[in-house]
Coordinates of C-alpha atoms in Angstrom, one line a residue:
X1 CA 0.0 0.0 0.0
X2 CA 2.9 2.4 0.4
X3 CA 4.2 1.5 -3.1
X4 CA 7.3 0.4 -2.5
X5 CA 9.6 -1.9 0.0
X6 CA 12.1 0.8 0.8
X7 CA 8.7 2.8 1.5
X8 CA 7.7 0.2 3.9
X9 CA 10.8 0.1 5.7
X10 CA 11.3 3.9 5.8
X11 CA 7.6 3.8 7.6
X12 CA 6.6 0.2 8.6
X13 CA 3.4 -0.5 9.6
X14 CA 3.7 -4.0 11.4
X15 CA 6.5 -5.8 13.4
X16 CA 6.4 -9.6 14.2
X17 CA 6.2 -9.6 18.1
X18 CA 7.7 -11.7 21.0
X19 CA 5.2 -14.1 21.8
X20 CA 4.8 -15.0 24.7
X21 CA 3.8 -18.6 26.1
X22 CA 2.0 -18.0 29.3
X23 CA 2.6 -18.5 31.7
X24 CA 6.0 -16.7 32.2
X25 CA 7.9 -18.6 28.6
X26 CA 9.4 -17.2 25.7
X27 CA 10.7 -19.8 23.1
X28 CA 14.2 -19.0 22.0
X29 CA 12.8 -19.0 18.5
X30 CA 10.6 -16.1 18.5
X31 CA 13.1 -14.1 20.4
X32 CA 15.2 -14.8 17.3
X33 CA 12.2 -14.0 14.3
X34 CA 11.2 -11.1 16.7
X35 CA 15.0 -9.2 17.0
X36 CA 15.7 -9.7 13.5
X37 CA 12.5 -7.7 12.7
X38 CA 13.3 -5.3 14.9
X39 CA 17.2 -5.2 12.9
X40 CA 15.3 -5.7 9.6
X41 CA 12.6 -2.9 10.6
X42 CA 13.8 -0.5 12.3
X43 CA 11.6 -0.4 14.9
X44 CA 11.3 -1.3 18.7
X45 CA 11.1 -5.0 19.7
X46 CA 7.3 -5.9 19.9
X47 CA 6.2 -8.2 22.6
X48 CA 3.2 -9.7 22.8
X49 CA 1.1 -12.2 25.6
X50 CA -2.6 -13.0 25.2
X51 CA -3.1 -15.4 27.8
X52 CA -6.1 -17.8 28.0
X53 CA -7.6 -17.5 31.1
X54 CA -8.5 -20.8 32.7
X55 CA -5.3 -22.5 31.1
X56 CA -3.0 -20.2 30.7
X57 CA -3.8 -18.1 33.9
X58 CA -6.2 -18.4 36.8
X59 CA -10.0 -18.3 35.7
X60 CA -11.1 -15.9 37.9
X61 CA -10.4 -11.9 36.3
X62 CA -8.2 -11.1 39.8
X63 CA -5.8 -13.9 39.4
X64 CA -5.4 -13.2 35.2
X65 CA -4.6 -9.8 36.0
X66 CA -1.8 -10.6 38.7
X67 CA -0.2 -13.2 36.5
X68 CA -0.5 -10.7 33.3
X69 CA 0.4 -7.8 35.9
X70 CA 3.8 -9.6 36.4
X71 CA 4.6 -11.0 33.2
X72 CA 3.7 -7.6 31.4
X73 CA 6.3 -6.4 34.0
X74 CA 8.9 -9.0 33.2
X75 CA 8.5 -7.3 29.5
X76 CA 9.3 -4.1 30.5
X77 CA 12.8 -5.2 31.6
X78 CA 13.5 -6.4 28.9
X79 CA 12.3 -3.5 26.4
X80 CA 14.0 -1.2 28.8
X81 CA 17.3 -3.4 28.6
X82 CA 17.3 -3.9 24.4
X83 CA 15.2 0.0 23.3
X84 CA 15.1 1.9 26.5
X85 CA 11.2 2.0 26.8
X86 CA 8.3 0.2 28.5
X87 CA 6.4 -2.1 26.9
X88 CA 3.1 -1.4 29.5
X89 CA 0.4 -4.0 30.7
X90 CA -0.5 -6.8 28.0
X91 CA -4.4 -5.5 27.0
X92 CA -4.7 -9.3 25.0
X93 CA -6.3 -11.4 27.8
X94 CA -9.2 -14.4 26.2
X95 CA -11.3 -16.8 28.3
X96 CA -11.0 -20.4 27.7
X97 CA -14.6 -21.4 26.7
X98 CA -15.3 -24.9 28.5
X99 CA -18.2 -25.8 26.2
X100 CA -16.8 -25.4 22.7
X101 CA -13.2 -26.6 24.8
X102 CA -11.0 -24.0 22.8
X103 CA -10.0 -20.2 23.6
X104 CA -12.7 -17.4 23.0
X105 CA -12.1 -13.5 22.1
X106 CA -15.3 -12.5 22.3
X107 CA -18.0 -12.1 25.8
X108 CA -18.5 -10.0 28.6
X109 CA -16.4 -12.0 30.3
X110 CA -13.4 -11.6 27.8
X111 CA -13.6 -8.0 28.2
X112 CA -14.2 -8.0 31.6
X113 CA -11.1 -9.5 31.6
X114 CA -9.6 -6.8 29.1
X115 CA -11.0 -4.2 30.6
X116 CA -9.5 -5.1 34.0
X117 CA -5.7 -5.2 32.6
X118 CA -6.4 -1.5 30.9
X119 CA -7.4 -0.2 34.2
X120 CA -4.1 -1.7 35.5
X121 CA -1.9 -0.1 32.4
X122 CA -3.6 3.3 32.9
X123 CA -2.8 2.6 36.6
X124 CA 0.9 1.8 36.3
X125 CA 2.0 3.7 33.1
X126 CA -1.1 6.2 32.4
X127 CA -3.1 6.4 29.7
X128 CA -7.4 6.4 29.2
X129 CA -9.4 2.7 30.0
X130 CA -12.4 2.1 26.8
X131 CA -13.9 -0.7 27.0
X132 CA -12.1 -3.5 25.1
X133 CA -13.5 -3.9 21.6
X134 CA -15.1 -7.1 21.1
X135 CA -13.8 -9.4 18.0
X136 CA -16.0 -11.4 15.6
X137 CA -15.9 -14.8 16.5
X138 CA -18.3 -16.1 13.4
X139 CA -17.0 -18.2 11.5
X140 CA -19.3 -16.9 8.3
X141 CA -20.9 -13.8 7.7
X142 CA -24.4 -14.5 10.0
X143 CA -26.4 -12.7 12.0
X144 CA -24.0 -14.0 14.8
X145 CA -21.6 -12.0 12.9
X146 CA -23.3 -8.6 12.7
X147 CA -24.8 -9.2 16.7
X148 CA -21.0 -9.7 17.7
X149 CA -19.5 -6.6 15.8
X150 CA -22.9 -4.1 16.1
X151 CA -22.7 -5.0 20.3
X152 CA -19.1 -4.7 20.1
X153 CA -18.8 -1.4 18.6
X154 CA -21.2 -0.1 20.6
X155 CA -20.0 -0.8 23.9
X156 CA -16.5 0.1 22.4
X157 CA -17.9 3.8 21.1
X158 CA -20.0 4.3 24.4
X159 CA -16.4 3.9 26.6
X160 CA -14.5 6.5 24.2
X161 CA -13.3 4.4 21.3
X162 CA -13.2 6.5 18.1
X163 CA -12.0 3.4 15.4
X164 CA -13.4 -0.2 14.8
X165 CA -12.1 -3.2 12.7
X166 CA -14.1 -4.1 9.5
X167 CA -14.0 -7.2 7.1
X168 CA -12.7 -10.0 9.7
X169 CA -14.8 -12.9 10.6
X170 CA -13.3 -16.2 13.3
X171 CA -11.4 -13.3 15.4
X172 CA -9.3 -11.8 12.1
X173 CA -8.6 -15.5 10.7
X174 CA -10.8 -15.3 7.7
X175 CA -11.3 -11.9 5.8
X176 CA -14.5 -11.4 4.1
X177 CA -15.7 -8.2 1.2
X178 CA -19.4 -8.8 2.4
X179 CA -18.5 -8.4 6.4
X180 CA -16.3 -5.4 5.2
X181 CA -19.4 -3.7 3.2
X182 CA -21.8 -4.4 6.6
X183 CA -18.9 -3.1 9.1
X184 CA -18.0 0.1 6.8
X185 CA -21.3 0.9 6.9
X186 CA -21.9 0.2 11.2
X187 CA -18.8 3.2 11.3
X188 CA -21.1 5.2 9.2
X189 CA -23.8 4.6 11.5
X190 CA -21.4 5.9 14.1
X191 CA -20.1 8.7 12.3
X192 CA -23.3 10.3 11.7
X193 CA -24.3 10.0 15.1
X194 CA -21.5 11.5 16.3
X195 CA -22.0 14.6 14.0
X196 CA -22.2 18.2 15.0
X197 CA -25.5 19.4 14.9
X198 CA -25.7 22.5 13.5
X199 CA -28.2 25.1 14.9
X200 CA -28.8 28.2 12.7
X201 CA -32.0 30.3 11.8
X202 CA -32.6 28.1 8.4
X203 CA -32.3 25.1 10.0
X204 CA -34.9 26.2 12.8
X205 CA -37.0 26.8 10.0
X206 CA -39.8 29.7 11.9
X207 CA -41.5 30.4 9.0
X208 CA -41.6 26.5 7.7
X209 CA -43.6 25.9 11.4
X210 CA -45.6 28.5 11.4
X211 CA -46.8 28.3 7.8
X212 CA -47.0 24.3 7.9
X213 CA -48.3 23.4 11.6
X214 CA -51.6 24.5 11.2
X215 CA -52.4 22.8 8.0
X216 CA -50.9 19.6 9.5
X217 CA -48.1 17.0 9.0
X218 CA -47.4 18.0 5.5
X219 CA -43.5 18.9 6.3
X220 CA -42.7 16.2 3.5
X221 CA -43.8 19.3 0.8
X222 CA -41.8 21.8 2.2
X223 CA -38.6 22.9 0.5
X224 CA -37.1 23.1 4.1
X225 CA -37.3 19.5 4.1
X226 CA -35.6 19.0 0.6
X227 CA -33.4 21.4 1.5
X228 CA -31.7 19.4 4.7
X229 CA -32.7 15.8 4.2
X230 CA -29.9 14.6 2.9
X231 CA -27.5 16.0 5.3
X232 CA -29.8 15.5 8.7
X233 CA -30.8 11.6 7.8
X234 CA -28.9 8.9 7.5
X235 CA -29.1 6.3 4.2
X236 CA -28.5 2.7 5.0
X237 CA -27.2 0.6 1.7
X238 CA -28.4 -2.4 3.1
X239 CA -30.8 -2.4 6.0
X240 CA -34.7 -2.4 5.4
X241 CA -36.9 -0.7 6.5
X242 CA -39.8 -1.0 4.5
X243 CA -43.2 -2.1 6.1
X244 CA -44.1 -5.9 6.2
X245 CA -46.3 -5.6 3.0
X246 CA -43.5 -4.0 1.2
X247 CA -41.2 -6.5 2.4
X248 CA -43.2 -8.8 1.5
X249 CA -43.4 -7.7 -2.7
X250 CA -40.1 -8.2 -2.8
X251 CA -37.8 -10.2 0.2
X252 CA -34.6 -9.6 1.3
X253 CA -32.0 -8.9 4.0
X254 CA -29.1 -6.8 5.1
X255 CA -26.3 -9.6 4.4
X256 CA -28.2 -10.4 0.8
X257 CA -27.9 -7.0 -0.1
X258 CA -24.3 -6.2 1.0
X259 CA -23.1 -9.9 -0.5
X260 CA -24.7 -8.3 -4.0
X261 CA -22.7 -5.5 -3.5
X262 CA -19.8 -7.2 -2.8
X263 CA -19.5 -9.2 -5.7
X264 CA -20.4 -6.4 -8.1
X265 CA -17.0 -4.3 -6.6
X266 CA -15.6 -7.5 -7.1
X267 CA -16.7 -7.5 -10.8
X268 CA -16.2 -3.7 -11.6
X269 CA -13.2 -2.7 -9.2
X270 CA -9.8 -1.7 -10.7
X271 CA -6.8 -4.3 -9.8
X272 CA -4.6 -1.2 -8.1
X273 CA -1.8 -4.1 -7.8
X274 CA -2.3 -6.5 -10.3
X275 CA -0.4 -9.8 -10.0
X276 CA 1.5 -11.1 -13.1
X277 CA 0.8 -15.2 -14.4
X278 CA 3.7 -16.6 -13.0
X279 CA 3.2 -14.9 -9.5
X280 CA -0.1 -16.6 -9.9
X281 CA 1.0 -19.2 -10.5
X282 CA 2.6 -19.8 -7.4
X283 CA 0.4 -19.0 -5.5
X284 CA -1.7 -21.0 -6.4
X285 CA 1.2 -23.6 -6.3
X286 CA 1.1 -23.2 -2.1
X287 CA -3.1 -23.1 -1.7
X288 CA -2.4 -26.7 -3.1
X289 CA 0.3 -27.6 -0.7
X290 CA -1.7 -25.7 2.1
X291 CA -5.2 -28.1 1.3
X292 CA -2.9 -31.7 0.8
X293 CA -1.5 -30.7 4.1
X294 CA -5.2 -30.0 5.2
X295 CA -6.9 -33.0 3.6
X296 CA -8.7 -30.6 1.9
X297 CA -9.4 -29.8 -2.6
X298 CA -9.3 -26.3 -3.0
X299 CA -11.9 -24.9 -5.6
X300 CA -10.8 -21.4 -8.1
X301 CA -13.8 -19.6 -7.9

């Protein structure tokens, strides 16, 4: 996106991090990966811990946030010892989930326990506490999928957060065009409600009440109306809100609609970086290795 590797490396705008196994292990491997990307890079050494509570740390929020409390510490010796700076309080806790018996990244109780270590890095090192934006765990693009990201970003906005991921489904595993049309369009739902509202004489509108009110609700003739729709409502792409009856002429849904629009940017969009045959080529050559290794046939589409 920056057009050019030397850009990218002038500027970068990821690092491979320093896992960390909790509790309290770092594999001699990814301090290797991690301090030739700092070399490579040019930036600080990244650590990183998101430790599952109820395996990796105690269950309970209190005894996570000790163990991540004193591990996140740990960290800050060493990024004061290799880049003179603190690396803070790890903000990457997740729950195990004893019913579908894997880790989870998205609950109350996961930011609960997210919340708790922001209060304790705000605490220690300073800073402002939001409450910790919720991932989509859907695997597919589903109503779970819009409930997970709509809650999400709501909770998210109403503790001070001002930016949102779009277009990730299975917590940022699978990227998806139709989740990114339906999340672009939640920040414009946000966006306009966090608009100034503009209070002037025209926009009152006197004369509009005075001459309309008495006759009725006829505001939807009035040039005032034409004049300001457009910038006081807000126009959803792919919500409904039609009546049942005019539903029911013609059905559809919010993830119909945004798929449809999907695939016709798909269709129409320029290729900004288009890929030559032989780089094609091999990539498909590794999807193929990647599904033997799977047991799975990969289809072109």
């Amino acid at each position: 996106a920056k057009g050019s590797l030397e850009a990218v490396k002038k500027d970068p705008v990821f690092a491979t991090k320093m896992w960390v196994n909790s509790p309290f292990m770092i594999t001699r491997e990814n301090v290797e990966v991690a301090m030739e990307a700092r070399r490579r890079l040019g930036v600080p050494l990244q650590p990183g811990t998101m430790p599952v509570a109820g395996a990796a740390t105690p269950i309970t929020v209190a005894g996570q946030l000790a163990q991540t409390t004193a591990e996140s510490l740990a960290l800050c010796a060493i990024t004061l010892a290799v880049d003179d700076r603190l690396f803070g309080v790890s903000t990457g806790a997740l729950v195990m989930d004893m019913r579908a018996a894997c880790h989870r990244m998205w609950g109350p109780d996961v930011s609960l326990h997210r919340t708790a270590v922001m209060q304790m890095n705000a605490y220690l090192f300073g800073g402002r506490v939001t409450l910790a934006s919720y991932l989509v765990s859907a695997q597919v693009v589903s109503p779970q999928a819009l409930y997970e990201k709509a809650l999400g970003i709501a909770l998210g906005v109403a503790s001070g957060e001002r930016s949102i991921g779009i277009g990730c489904l299975a917590c940022s595993d699978v990227g998806s065009l139709v989740q990114l049309m339906l999340d672009y369009e939640m920040g414009l739902f946000f966006k306009h409600l966090f608009r100034d509202v503009k209070v002037d004489d025209e926009r009152i509108g006197e004369s509009t009440i005075l001459d309309t009110a008495p006759r009725g609700a006829y505001y939807l003739d009035t040039e005032h109306t034409a004049q300001f729709f457009r910038d006081e409502m807000w126009f959803s792409e792919f919500m409904d809100y039609r009546n049942p009856l005019g539903w029911m002429q013609n059905p559809s849904d919010a993830i119909v609609r945004a798929r449809d629009k999907a695939r016709e940017m798909t269709r129409t969009a320029r290729n900004q970086c288009p890929l030559s045959e032989a780089q094609k080529a091999e990539i498909w050559k590794l999807l193929a290795a990647a599904d033997r290794d799977a047991g799975a046939t990969h289809r072109r589409s």
